[in-house]
Amino acid sequence: IDAQRFRAQGARAAHATPLILSVGRLRAKKGFATLIDACAQLRDRGIDFACEIVGYGEERDRLQAAIAQLRLEGKVHLTGTMNHAALIHRYDQAAVFAAPSQIGADGDRDGIPNVMLEAMAMELPVVASRVSGIPEVVEDGVNGALVEAGDARALAAALARLLADAPL
């Protein structure tokens, strides 16, 4: 990670609607379907948020259908690709970064996602799954929150806790 490029730009500004940011290729191993389910739970609990999933890939139509089915069109957005300058700006605008990785049906899995490291370099709180090498970087309760892969309820709870407690 280029520490000169990916660094906090000062105190994180509080926004009226906190942003949950997630970045990656739209593939099953990234766990974006779990994030969308967690967002529905946040909405149902009355928690204010917006969620952006930055990336492209073969799961786009399926994820967009899940957003529509759960009536999350005003809350969850698939933003497509983004250049590094725009992405750095989004990291800086976000309240929390979600990395809900999981093991795909074909066994494919993330190692340690670079985007998660970028978010951490930007001093953005991270909620991630206990998959592959992620627990080597994210220590639960110290520099992020870890949840079990595919557990939308645990993901929603961890996101809610961070969204409700800015100092945390």
CSV table of N, CA and C in Angstrom, one decimal:
chain,number,residue,atom,x,y,z
A,1,ILE,N,0.9,-1.2,0.0
A,1,ILE,CA,0.0,0.0,0.0
A,1,ILE,C,0.9,1.2,0.0
A,2,ASP,N,0.6,2.2,-0.9
A,2,ASP,CA,1.3,3.4,-0.9
A,2,ASP,C,0.9,4.3,0.2
A,3,ALA,N,1.7,4.4,1.3
A,3,ALA,CA,1.3,5.1,2.5
A,3,ALA,C,1.2,6.6,2.2
A,4,GLN,N,1.9,7.1,1.2
A,4,GLN,CA,1.7,8.6,0.8
A,4,GLN,C,0.4,8.8,0.2
A,5,ARG,N,-0.1,7.9,-0.5
A,5,ARG,CA,-1.4,8.1,-1.3
A,5,ARG,C,-2.6,7.7,-0.4
A,6,PHE,N,-2.5,6.6,0.4
A,6,PHE,CA,-3.6,6.2,1.2
A,6,PHE,C,-3.2,6.6,2.7
A,7,ARG,N,-3.6,7.8,3.1
A,7,ARG,CA,-3.5,8.2,4.4
A,7,ARG,C,-4.6,9.1,4.8
A,8,ALA,N,-4.9,9.1,6.1
A,8,ALA,CA,-6.0,9.9,6.6
A,8,ALA,C,-5.8,11.4,6.2
A,9,GLN,N,-6.8,12.1,5.8
A,9,GLN,CA,-6.7,13.5,5.4
A,9,GLN,C,-7.0,14.4,6.6
A,10,GLY,N,-6.9,14.0,7.8
A,10,GLY,CA,-7.2,14.8,9.0
A,10,GLY,C,-8.4,14.1,9.7
A,11,ALA,N,-9.0,14.9,10.6
A,11,ALA,CA,-10.2,14.3,11.3
A,11,ALA,C,-11.3,13.9,10.4
A,12,ARG,N,-11.8,12.7,10.6
A,12,ARG,CA,-12.9,12.3,9.7
A,12,ARG,C,-14.2,13.1,10.0
A,13,ALA,N,-14.7,13.7,9.0
A,13,ALA,CA,-15.9,14.5,9.1
A,13,ALA,C,-17.1,13.7,9.4
A,14,ALA,N,-18.0,14.2,10.3
A,14,ALA,CA,-19.3,13.5,10.5
A,14,ALA,C,-20.2,14.0,9.4
A,15,HIS,N,-20.9,13.0,8.9
A,15,HIS,CA,-21.9,13.3,7.8
A,15,HIS,C,-23.3,13.0,8.3
A,16,ALA,N,-24.3,13.7,7.8
A,16,ALA,CA,-25.7,13.5,8.2
A,16,ALA,C,-26.0,12.0,8.0
A,17,THR,N,-25.7,11.4,6.9
A,17,THR,CA,-25.9,10.0,6.7
A,17,THR,C,-24.6,9.3,6.6
A,18,PRO,N,-24.3,8.4,7.6
A,18,PRO,CA,-23.0,7.7,7.5
A,18,PRO,C,-22.9,6.8,6.4
A,19,LEU,N,-21.7,6.7,5.8
A,19,LEU,CA,-21.5,5.9,4.6
A,19,LEU,C,-20.7,4.6,5.0
A,20,ILE,N,-21.3,3.5,4.6
A,20,ILE,CA,-20.6,2.2,4.7
A,20,ILE,C,-20.1,1.9,3.3
A,21,LEU,N,-18.8,1.7,3.2
A,21,LEU,CA,-18.1,1.6,1.9
A,21,LEU,C,-17.5,0.1,1.8
A,22,SER,N,-17.7,-0.4,0.7
A,22,SER,CA,-17.1,-1.7,0.4
A,22,SER,C,-16.6,-1.7,-1.1
A,23,VAL,N,-15.5,-2.3,-1.3
A,23,VAL,CA,-14.8,-2.3,-2.6
A,23,VAL,C,-14.3,-3.6,-3.0
A,24,GLY,N,-14.5,-4.0,-4.3
A,24,GLY,CA,-14.0,-5.3,-4.8
A,24,GLY,C,-14.7,-5.7,-6.0
A,25,ARG,N,-14.1,-6.7,-6.7
A,25,ARG,CA,-14.8,-7.3,-7.8
A,25,ARG,C,-16.0,-8.0,-7.4
A,26,LEU,N,-17.1,-7.8,-8.1
A,26,LEU,CA,-18.4,-8.4,-7.8
A,26,LEU,C,-18.4,-9.9,-8.1
A,27,ARG,N,-17.9,-10.6,-7.1
A,27,ARG,CA,-17.8,-12.1,-7.1
A,27,ARG,C,-18.3,-12.6,-5.8
A,28,ALA,N,-18.7,-13.9,-5.8
A,28,ALA,CA,-19.3,-14.5,-4.6
A,28,ALA,C,-18.3,-14.4,-3.4
A,29,LYS,N,-17.0,-14.6,-3.7
A,29,LYS,CA,-16.1,-14.7,-2.5
A,29,LYS,C,-16.0,-13.3,-1.8
A,30,LYS,N,-16.5,-12.3,-2.4
A,30,LYS,CA,-16.4,-11.0,-1.7
A,30,LYS,C,-17.5,-10.8,-0.7
A,31,GLY,N,-18.5,-11.6,-0.7
A,31,GLY,CA,-19.6,-11.5,0.3
A,31,GLY,C,-20.5,-10.3,0.2
A,32,PHE,N,-20.6,-9.7,-0.9
A,32,PHE,CA,-21.5,-8.5,-1.0
A,32,PHE,C,-23.0,-8.9,-0.8
A,33,ALA,N,-23.4,-10.1,-1.1
A,33,ALA,CA,-24.8,-10.5,-0.9
A,33,ALA,C,-25.0,-10.4,0.6
A,34,THR,N,-24.1,-10.9,1.4
A,34,THR,CA,-24.2,-10.8,2.9
A,34,THR,C,-24.3,-9.4,3.3
A,35,LEU,N,-23.5,-8.5,2.7
A,35,LEU,CA,-23.5,-7.1,3.1
A,35,LEU,C,-24.9,-6.5,2.8
A,36,ILE,N,-25.4,-6.8,1.7
A,36,ILE,CA,-26.8,-6.3,1.3
A,36,ILE,C,-27.8,-6.8,2.3
A,37,ASP,N,-27.8,-8.1,2.7
A,37,ASP,CA,-28.7,-8.6,3.7
A,37,ASP,C,-28.5,-7.8,5.0
A,38,ALA,N,-27.2,-7.6,5.4
A,38,ALA,CA,-27.0,-6.8,6.6
A,38,ALA,C,-27.5,-5.4,6.6
A,39,CYS,N,-27.5,-4.8,5.4
A,39,CYS,CA,-28.0,-3.5,5.2
A,39,CYS,C,-29.5,-3.5,5.4
A,40,ALA,N,-30.2,-4.5,4.9
A,40,ALA,CA,-31.6,-4.6,5.2
A,40,ALA,C,-31.9,-4.7,6.7
A,41,GLN,N,-31.1,-5.4,7.4
A,41,GLN,CA,-31.3,-5.5,8.9
A,41,GLN,C,-31.1,-4.1,9.5
A,42,LEU,N,-30.1,-3.4,9.1
A,42,LEU,CA,-29.8,-2.0,9.6
A,42,LEU,C,-31.0,-1.1,9.4
A,43,ARG,N,-31.5,-1.2,8.1
A,43,ARG,CA,-32.7,-0.4,7.8
A,43,ARG,C,-33.9,-0.7,8.7
A,44,ASP,N,-34.1,-2.0,8.9
A,44,ASP,CA,-35.2,-2.5,9.7
A,44,ASP,C,-35.1,-2.1,11.1
A,45,ARG,N,-33.9,-1.9,11.6
A,45,ARG,CA,-33.6,-1.4,13.0
A,45,ARG,C,-33.7,0.1,13.1
A,46,GLY,N,-33.9,0.8,12.0
A,46,GLY,CA,-34.1,2.2,12.0
A,46,GLY,C,-32.7,2.9,12.0
A,47,ILE,N,-31.7,2.3,11.6
A,47,ILE,CA,-30.3,2.9,11.6
A,47,ILE,C,-30.2,3.6,10.3
A,48,ASP,N,-29.8,4.9,10.3
A,48,ASP,CA,-29.6,5.7,9.1
A,48,ASP,C,-28.2,5.4,8.6
A,49,PHE,N,-28.1,5.2,7.3
A,49,PHE,CA,-26.8,4.9,6.6
A,49,PHE,C,-27.1,4.9,5.1
A,50,ALA,N,-26.0,5.0,4.4
A,50,ALA,CA,-25.9,4.7,2.9
A,50,ALA,C,-24.8,3.7,2.8
A,51,CYS,N,-24.9,2.9,1.7
A,51,CYS,CA,-23.9,1.9,1.5
A,51,CYS,C,-23.5,2.0,0.0
A,52,GLU,N,-22.2,2.0,-0.3
A,52,GLU,CA,-21.7,2.0,-1.6
A,52,GLU,C,-20.8,0.8,-1.8
A,53,ILE,N,-21.1,0.0,-2.8
A,53,ILE,CA,-20.2,-1.1,-3.2
A,53,ILE,C,-19.6,-0.7,-4.5
A,54,VAL,N,-18.3,-0.5,-4.5
A,54,VAL,CA,-17.5,-0.1,-5.6
A,54,VAL,C,-16.9,-1.3,-6.3
A,55,GLY,N,-17.2,-1.5,-7.6
A,55,GLY,CA,-16.5,-2.6,-8.3
A,55,GLY,C,-17.4,-3.0,-9.5
A,56,TYR,N,-16.9,-4.0,-10.2
A,56,TYR,CA,-17.6,-4.5,-11.3
A,56,TYR,C,-17.5,-6.1,-11.3
A,57,GLY,N,-18.3,-6.8,-12.0
A,57,GLY,CA,-18.1,-8.2,-12.1
A,57,GLY,C,-19.4,-9.0,-12.4
A,58,GLU,N,-19.2,-10.3,-12.5
A,58,GLU,CA,-20.3,-11.1,-13.0
A,58,GLU,C,-21.5,-11.2,-12.0
A,59,GLU,N,-21.3,-10.8,-10.8
A,59,GLU,CA,-22.4,-10.9,-9.8
A,59,GLU,C,-23.3,-9.6,-9.8
A,60,ARG,N,-23.0,-8.6,-10.6
A,60,ARG,CA,-23.7,-7.3,-10.6
A,60,ARG,C,-25.2,-7.5,-10.7
A,61,ASP,N,-25.7,-8.2,-11.7
A,61,ASP,CA,-27.1,-8.4,-11.9
A,61,ASP,C,-27.8,-9.0,-10.7
A,62,ARG,N,-27.2,-10.1,-10.1
A,62,ARG,CA,-27.7,-10.8,-9.0
A,62,ARG,C,-27.8,-9.8,-7.8
A,63,LEU,N,-26.7,-9.1,-7.6
A,63,LEU,CA,-26.7,-8.1,-6.4
A,63,LEU,C,-27.7,-7.0,-6.6
A,64,GLN,N,-27.8,-6.5,-7.8
A,64,GLN,CA,-28.8,-5.5,-8.1
A,64,GLN,C,-30.2,-6.0,-7.8
A,65,ALA,N,-30.5,-7.3,-8.2
A,65,ALA,CA,-31.8,-7.9,-8.0
A,65,ALA,C,-32.0,-8.0,-6.5
A,66,ALA,N,-31.0,-8.4,-5.7
A,66,ALA,CA,-31.2,-8.5,-4.2
A,66,ALA,C,-31.5,-7.1,-3.6
A,67,ILE,N,-30.8,-6.1,-4.1
A,67,ILE,CA,-31.1,-4.7,-3.6
A,67,ILE,C,-32.6,-4.4,-3.9
A,68,ALA,N,-33.0,-4.7,-5.1
A,68,ALA,CA,-34.4,-4.4,-5.4
A,68,ALA,C,-35.4,-5.2,-4.6
A,69,GLN,N,-35.1,-6.5,-4.5
A,69,GLN,CA,-36.0,-7.4,-3.7
A,69,GLN,C,-36.1,-7.0,-2.3
A,70,LEU,N,-35.1,-6.5,-1.7
A,70,LEU,CA,-35.1,-6.0,-0.3
A,70,LEU,C,-35.5,-4.6,-0.1
A,71,ARG,N,-35.8,-3.9,-1.2
A,71,ARG,CA,-36.2,-2.5,-1.3
A,71,ARG,C,-35.2,-1.6,-0.7
A,72,LEU,N,-34.0,-1.8,-1.1
A,72,LEU,CA,-32.8,-1.0,-0.6
A,72,LEU,C,-32.3,0.0,-1.7
A,73,GLU,N,-33.1,0.2,-2.7
A,73,GLU,CA,-32.6,1.1,-3.8
A,73,GLU,C,-32.1,2.5,-3.3
A,74,GLY,N,-32.7,3.0,-2.3
A,74,GLY,CA,-32.3,4.3,-1.8
A,74,GLY,C,-31.2,4.3,-0.8
A,75,LYS,N,-30.8,3.1,-0.4
A,75,LYS,CA,-29.7,2.9,0.6
A,75,LYS,C,-28.5,2.3,0.1
A,76,VAL,N,-28.6,1.3,-0.8
A,76,VAL,CA,-27.4,0.5,-1.2
A,76,VAL,C,-27.2,0.8,-2.7
A,77,HIS,N,-26.0,1.2,-3.1
A,77,HIS,CA,-25.7,1.5,-4.5
A,77,HIS,C,-24.5,0.7,-5.0
A,78,LEU,N,-24.6,0.1,-6.2
A,78,LEU,CA,-23.5,-0.5,-6.9
A,78,LEU,C,-22.9,0.6,-7.8
A,79,THR,N,-21.7,1.1,-7.5
A,79,THR,CA,-21.2,2.3,-8.2
A,79,THR,C,-20.3,2.0,-9.4
A,80,GLY,N,-20.1,0.8,-9.6
A,80,GLY,CA,-19.2,0.4,-10.7
A,80,GLY,C,-17.7,0.7,-10.4
A,81,THR,N,-16.9,0.9,-11.4
A,81,THR,CA,-15.5,1.1,-11.2
A,81,THR,C,-15.2,2.6,-10.8
A,82,MET,N,-14.1,2.8,-10.2
A,82,MET,CA,-13.7,4.1,-9.7
A,82,MET,C,-12.2,4.3,-9.8
A,83,ASN,N,-11.7,5.4,-10.2
A,83,ASN,CA,-10.2,5.6,-10.3
A,83,ASN,C,-9.7,5.8,-8.8
A,84,HIS,N,-8.4,5.7,-8.6
A,84,HIS,CA,-7.8,5.8,-7.3
A,84,HIS,C,-8.1,7.1,-6.6
A,85,ALA,N,-8.1,8.2,-7.3
A,85,ALA,CA,-8.3,9.5,-6.7
A,85,ALA,C,-9.7,9.6,-6.1
A,86,ALA,N,-10.7,9.1,-6.9
A,86,ALA,CA,-12.1,9.1,-6.5
A,86,ALA,C,-12.3,8.2,-5.3
A,87,LEU,N,-11.6,7.0,-5.4
A,87,LEU,CA,-11.7,6.0,-4.3
A,87,LEU,C,-11.2,6.5,-3.0
A,88,ILE,N,-10.0,7.2,-3.1
A,88,ILE,CA,-9.4,7.8,-1.9
A,88,ILE,C,-10.4,8.8,-1.3
A,89,HIS,N,-11.1,9.6,-2.1
A,89,HIS,CA,-12.1,10.5,-1.6
A,89,HIS,C,-13.2,9.8,-0.9
A,90,ARG,N,-13.7,8.6,-1.5
A,90,ARG,CA,-14.7,7.9,-0.9
A,90,ARG,C,-14.3,7.3,0.5
A,91,TYR,N,-13.1,6.8,0.5
A,91,TYR,CA,-12.6,6.3,1.8
A,91,TYR,C,-12.6,7.4,2.9
A,92,ASP,N,-12.3,8.6,2.5
A,92,ASP,CA,-12.2,9.7,3.4
A,92,ASP,C,-13.6,10.2,3.8
A,93,GLN,N,-14.6,9.9,3.0
A,93,GLN,CA,-16.0,10.3,3.3
A,93,GLN,C,-16.7,9.2,4.1
A,94,ALA,N,-16.2,8.0,4.1
A,94,ALA,CA,-16.9,6.8,4.7
A,94,ALA,C,-16.8,6.9,6.2
A,95,ALA,N,-17.8,6.3,6.9
A,95,ALA,CA,-17.8,6.1,8.3
A,95,ALA,C,-17.2,4.7,8.7
A,96,VAL,N,-17.3,3.7,7.8
A,96,VAL,CA,-16.9,2.4,8.1
A,96,VAL,C,-16.6,1.7,6.8
A,97,PHE,N,-15.7,0.7,6.8
A,97,PHE,CA,-15.4,-0.1,5.6
A,97,PHE,C,-15.8,-1.5,5.9
A,98,ALA,N,-16.5,-2.1,5.0
A,98,ALA,CA,-17.0,-3.5,5.2
A,98,ALA,C,-16.2,-4.4,4.2
A,99,ALA,N,-15.7,-5.5,4.7
A,99,ALA,CA,-15.0,-6.5,3.9
A,99,ALA,C,-15.6,-7.9,4.3
A,100,PRO,N,-16.8,-8.2,3.8
A,100,PRO,CA,-17.5,-9.4,4.2
A,100,PRO,C,-17.1,-10.6,3.4
A,101,SER,N,-15.8,-10.8,3.2
A,101,SER,CA,-15.3,-11.9,2.4
A,101,SER,C,-15.8,-13.3,2.9
A,102,GLN,N,-15.9,-14.2,2.0
A,102,GLN,CA,-16.3,-15.6,2.3
A,102,GLN,C,-15.6,-16.5,1.3
A,103,ILE,N,-15.8,-17.8,1.6
A,103,ILE,CA,-15.2,-18.8,0.7
A,103,ILE,C,-16.3,-19.2,-0.4
A,104,GLY,N,-15.9,-19.0,-1.6
A,104,GLY,CA,-16.9,-19.3,-2.7
A,104,GLY,C,-17.2,-20.8,-2.8
A,105,ALA,N,-18.2,-21.1,-3.5
A,105,ALA,CA,-18.6,-22.5,-3.7
A,105,ALA,C,-17.5,-23.3,-4.4
A,106,ASP,N,-16.7,-22.6,-5.2
A,106,ASP,CA,-15.5,-23.3,-5.9
A,106,ASP,C,-14.3,-23.3,-5.0
A,107,GLY,N,-14.4,-22.8,-3.8
A,107,GLY,CA,-13.2,-22.8,-2.9
A,107,GLY,C,-12.4,-21.5,-3.0
A,108,ASP,N,-12.7,-20.6,-3.9
A,108,ASP,CA,-12.0,-19.4,-4.1
A,108,ASP,C,-12.2,-18.5,-2.9
A,109,ARG,N,-11.2,-17.8,-2.4
A,109,ARG,CA,-11.3,-16.9,-1.3
A,109,ARG,C,-10.2,-15.8,-1.4
A,110,ASP,N,-10.5,-14.8,-0.6
A,110,ASP,CA,-9.5,-13.7,-0.5
A,110,ASP,C,-8.4,-14.1,0.3
A,111,GLY,N,-7.2,-13.5,0.1
A,111,GLY,CA,-6.1,-13.7,1.0
A,111,GLY,C,-6.2,-12.6,2.1
A,112,ILE,N,-5.6,-11.5,1.8
A,112,ILE,CA,-5.8,-10.3,2.6
A,112,ILE,C,-6.1,-9.2,1.5
A,113,PRO,N,-7.3,-8.7,1.5
A,113,PRO,CA,-7.8,-7.8,0.4
A,113,PRO,C,-7.0,-6.5,0.5
A,114,ASN,N,-6.4,-6.1,-0.6
A,114,ASN,CA,-5.7,-4.8,-0.7
A,114,ASN,C,-6.6,-3.6,-0.3
A,115,VAL,N,-7.9,-3.7,-0.7
A,115,VAL,CA,-8.8,-2.6,-0.4
A,115,VAL,C,-9.0,-2.4,1.1
A,116,MET,N,-9.0,-3.5,1.8
A,116,MET,CA,-9.1,-3.5,3.3
A,116,MET,C,-7.9,-2.8,3.9
A,117,LEU,N,-6.7,-3.1,3.4
A,117,LEU,CA,-5.5,-2.5,3.8
A,117,LEU,C,-5.5,-1.0,3.5
A,118,GLU,N,-6.0,-0.6,2.3
A,118,GLU,CA,-6.1,0.8,1.9
A,118,GLU,C,-7.0,1.5,2.9
A,119,ALA,N,-8.1,0.9,3.3
A,119,ALA,CA,-9.1,1.5,4.2
A,119,ALA,C,-8.4,1.7,5.6
A,120,MET,N,-7.7,0.7,6.0
A,120,MET,CA,-7.0,0.8,7.3
A,120,MET,C,-5.9,1.9,7.3
A,121,ALA,N,-5.2,2.0,6.2
A,121,ALA,CA,-4.2,3.1,6.0
A,121,ALA,C,-4.9,4.4,6.1
A,122,MET,N,-6.1,4.5,5.7
A,122,MET,CA,-6.9,5.8,5.7
A,122,MET,C,-7.5,6.0,7.1
A,123,GLU,N,-7.2,5.1,8.0
A,123,GLU,CA,-7.7,5.1,9.4
A,123,GLU,C,-9.2,5.0,9.5
A,124,LEU,N,-9.7,4.2,8.5
A,124,LEU,CA,-11.2,3.9,8.5
A,124,LEU,C,-11.5,2.6,9.2
A,125,PRO,N,-12.4,2.7,10.1
A,125,PRO,CA,-12.8,1.4,10.9
A,125,PRO,C,-13.2,0.3,9.9
A,126,VAL,N,-12.8,-0.9,10.2
A,126,VAL,CA,-13.1,-2.0,9.3
A,126,VAL,C,-13.9,-3.1,10.0
A,127,VAL,N,-14.9,-3.6,9.3
A,127,VAL,CA,-15.6,-4.8,9.7
A,127,VAL,C,-15.3,-5.8,8.7
A,128,ALA,N,-14.7,-7.0,9.1
A,128,ALA,CA,-14.3,-8.0,8.1
A,128,ALA,C,-14.7,-9.4,8.6
A,129,SER,N,-14.6,-10.3,7.7
A,129,SER,CA,-14.9,-11.7,8.0
A,129,SER,C,-13.6,-12.4,8.4
A,130,ARG,N,-13.8,-13.5,9.3
A,130,ARG,CA,-12.7,-14.3,9.7
A,130,ARG,C,-12.4,-15.4,8.6
A,131,VAL,N,-11.8,-14.9,7.5
A,131,VAL,CA,-11.5,-15.7,6.4
A,131,VAL,C,-10.0,-15.6,6.0
A,132,SER,N,-9.4,-16.7,5.7
A,132,SER,CA,-8.0,-16.7,5.2
A,132,SER,C,-7.1,-15.8,6.1
A,133,GLY,N,-6.4,-14.9,5.5
A,133,GLY,CA,-5.4,-14.1,6.2
A,133,GLY,C,-5.9,-12.8,6.9
A,134,ILE,N,-7.2,-12.6,6.8
A,134,ILE,CA,-7.8,-11.3,7.3
A,134,ILE,C,-7.6,-11.2,8.8
A,135,PRO,N,-7.8,-12.3,9.6
A,135,PRO,CA,-7.5,-12.2,11.1
A,135,PRO,C,-6.0,-11.9,11.4
A,136,GLU,N,-5.1,-12.0,10.5
A,136,GLU,CA,-3.7,-11.7,10.7
A,136,GLU,C,-3.6,-10.2,10.7
A,137,VAL,N,-4.5,-9.4,10.1
A,137,VAL,CA,-4.4,-8.0,10.0
A,137,VAL,C,-5.4,-7.3,10.9
A,138,VAL,N,-6.6,-7.8,10.9
A,138,VAL,CA,-7.7,-7.2,11.7
A,138,VAL,C,-7.8,-7.9,13.1
A,139,GLU,N,-7.5,-7.2,14.2
A,139,GLU,CA,-7.7,-7.8,15.5
A,139,GLU,C,-9.0,-7.3,16.1
A,140,ASP,N,-9.9,-8.2,16.3
A,140,ASP,CA,-11.2,-7.9,16.8
A,140,ASP,C,-11.2,-7.0,18.0
A,141,GLY,N,-11.8,-5.9,18.0
A,141,GLY,CA,-11.9,-5.0,19.1
A,141,GLY,C,-10.7,-4.1,19.3
A,142,VAL,N,-9.7,-4.3,18.5
A,142,VAL,CA,-8.5,-3.4,18.6
A,142,VAL,C,-8.4,-2.5,17.4
A,143,ASN,N,-8.3,-3.0,16.2
A,143,ASN,CA,-8.2,-2.2,15.0
A,143,ASN,C,-9.4,-2.5,14.0
A,144,GLY,N,-10.4,-3.1,14.5
A,144,GLY,CA,-11.5,-3.5,13.6
A,144,GLY,C,-12.4,-4.4,14.3
A,145,ALA,N,-13.4,-4.9,13.6
A,145,ALA,CA,-14.3,-5.9,14.1
A,145,ALA,C,-14.3,-7.1,13.2
A,146,LEU,N,-14.3,-8.3,13.7
A,146,LEU,CA,-14.3,-9.5,12.9
A,146,LEU,C,-15.7,-10.3,13.2
A,147,VAL,N,-16.2,-10.8,12.1
A,147,VAL,CA,-17.5,-11.6,12.1
A,147,VAL,C,-17.3,-12.8,11.3
A,148,GLU,N,-18.1,-13.8,11.6
A,148,GLU,CA,-18.1,-15.0,10.8
A,148,GLU,C,-18.5,-14.8,9.4
A,149,ALA,N,-17.9,-15.4,8.4
A,149,ALA,CA,-18.3,-15.3,7.0
A,149,ALA,C,-19.7,-15.7,6.8
A,150,GLY,N,-20.4,-14.9,6.0
A,150,GLY,CA,-21.8,-15.3,5.7
A,150,GLY,C,-22.8,-15.0,6.7
A,151,ASP,N,-22.4,-14.4,7.9
A,151,ASP,CA,-23.4,-14.1,9.0
A,151,ASP,C,-23.8,-12.7,8.9
A,152,ALA,N,-24.9,-12.4,8.2
A,152,ALA,CA,-25.5,-11.1,8.0
A,152,ALA,C,-25.9,-10.4,9.3
A,153,ARG,N,-26.4,-11.2,10.2
A,153,ARG,CA,-26.8,-10.7,11.5
A,153,ARG,C,-25.6,-10.1,12.3
A,154,ALA,N,-24.5,-10.9,12.3
A,154,ALA,CA,-23.3,-10.4,13.0
A,154,ALA,C,-22.7,-9.2,12.3
A,155,LEU,N,-22.7,-9.3,11.0
A,155,LEU,CA,-22.2,-8.1,10.2
A,155,LEU,C,-23.0,-6.9,10.5
A,156,ALA,N,-24.3,-7.0,10.5
A,156,ALA,CA,-25.2,-5.8,10.8
A,156,ALA,C,-24.9,-5.3,12.2
A,157,ALA,N,-24.8,-6.2,13.2
A,157,ALA,CA,-24.5,-5.8,14.6
A,157,ALA,C,-23.2,-5.1,14.7
A,158,ALA,N,-22.1,-5.6,14.0
A,158,ALA,CA,-20.8,-4.9,14.1
A,158,ALA,C,-20.9,-3.5,13.4
A,159,LEU,N,-21.5,-3.5,12.3
A,159,LEU,CA,-21.7,-2.2,11.6
A,159,LEU,C,-22.5,-1.2,12.4
A,160,ALA,N,-23.6,-1.7,13.0
A,160,ALA,CA,-24.4,-0.8,13.9
A,160,ALA,C,-23.6,-0.3,15.0
A,161,ARG,N,-22.8,-1.1,15.6
A,161,ARG,CA,-22.0,-0.7,16.8
A,161,ARG,C,-21.0,0.4,16.4
A,162,LEU,N,-20.4,0.3,15.3
A,162,LEU,CA,-19.4,1.3,14.8
A,162,LEU,C,-20.2,2.6,14.4
A,163,LEU,N,-21.3,2.4,13.7
A,163,LEU,CA,-22.0,3.6,13.3
A,163,LEU,C,-22.6,4.4,14.5
A,164,ALA,N,-22.9,3.7,15.6
A,164,ALA,CA,-23.5,4.4,16.7
A,164,ALA,C,-22.4,5.0,17.6
A,165,ASP,N,-21.2,4.6,17.5
A,165,ASP,CA,-20.1,5.0,18.4
A,165,ASP,C,-18.9,5.6,17.6
A,166,ALA,N,-19.0,6.8,17.2
A,166,ALA,CA,-17.9,7.5,16.4
A,166,ALA,C,-16.5,7.3,17.0
A,167,PRO,N,-16.4,7.5,18.3
A,167,PRO,CA,-15.0,7.4,18.9
A,167,PRO,C,-14.5,6.0,18.8
A,168,LEU,N,-15.4,5.0,18.9
A,168,LEU,CA,-14.9,3.6,18.7
A,168,LEU,C,-14.4,3.4,17.3
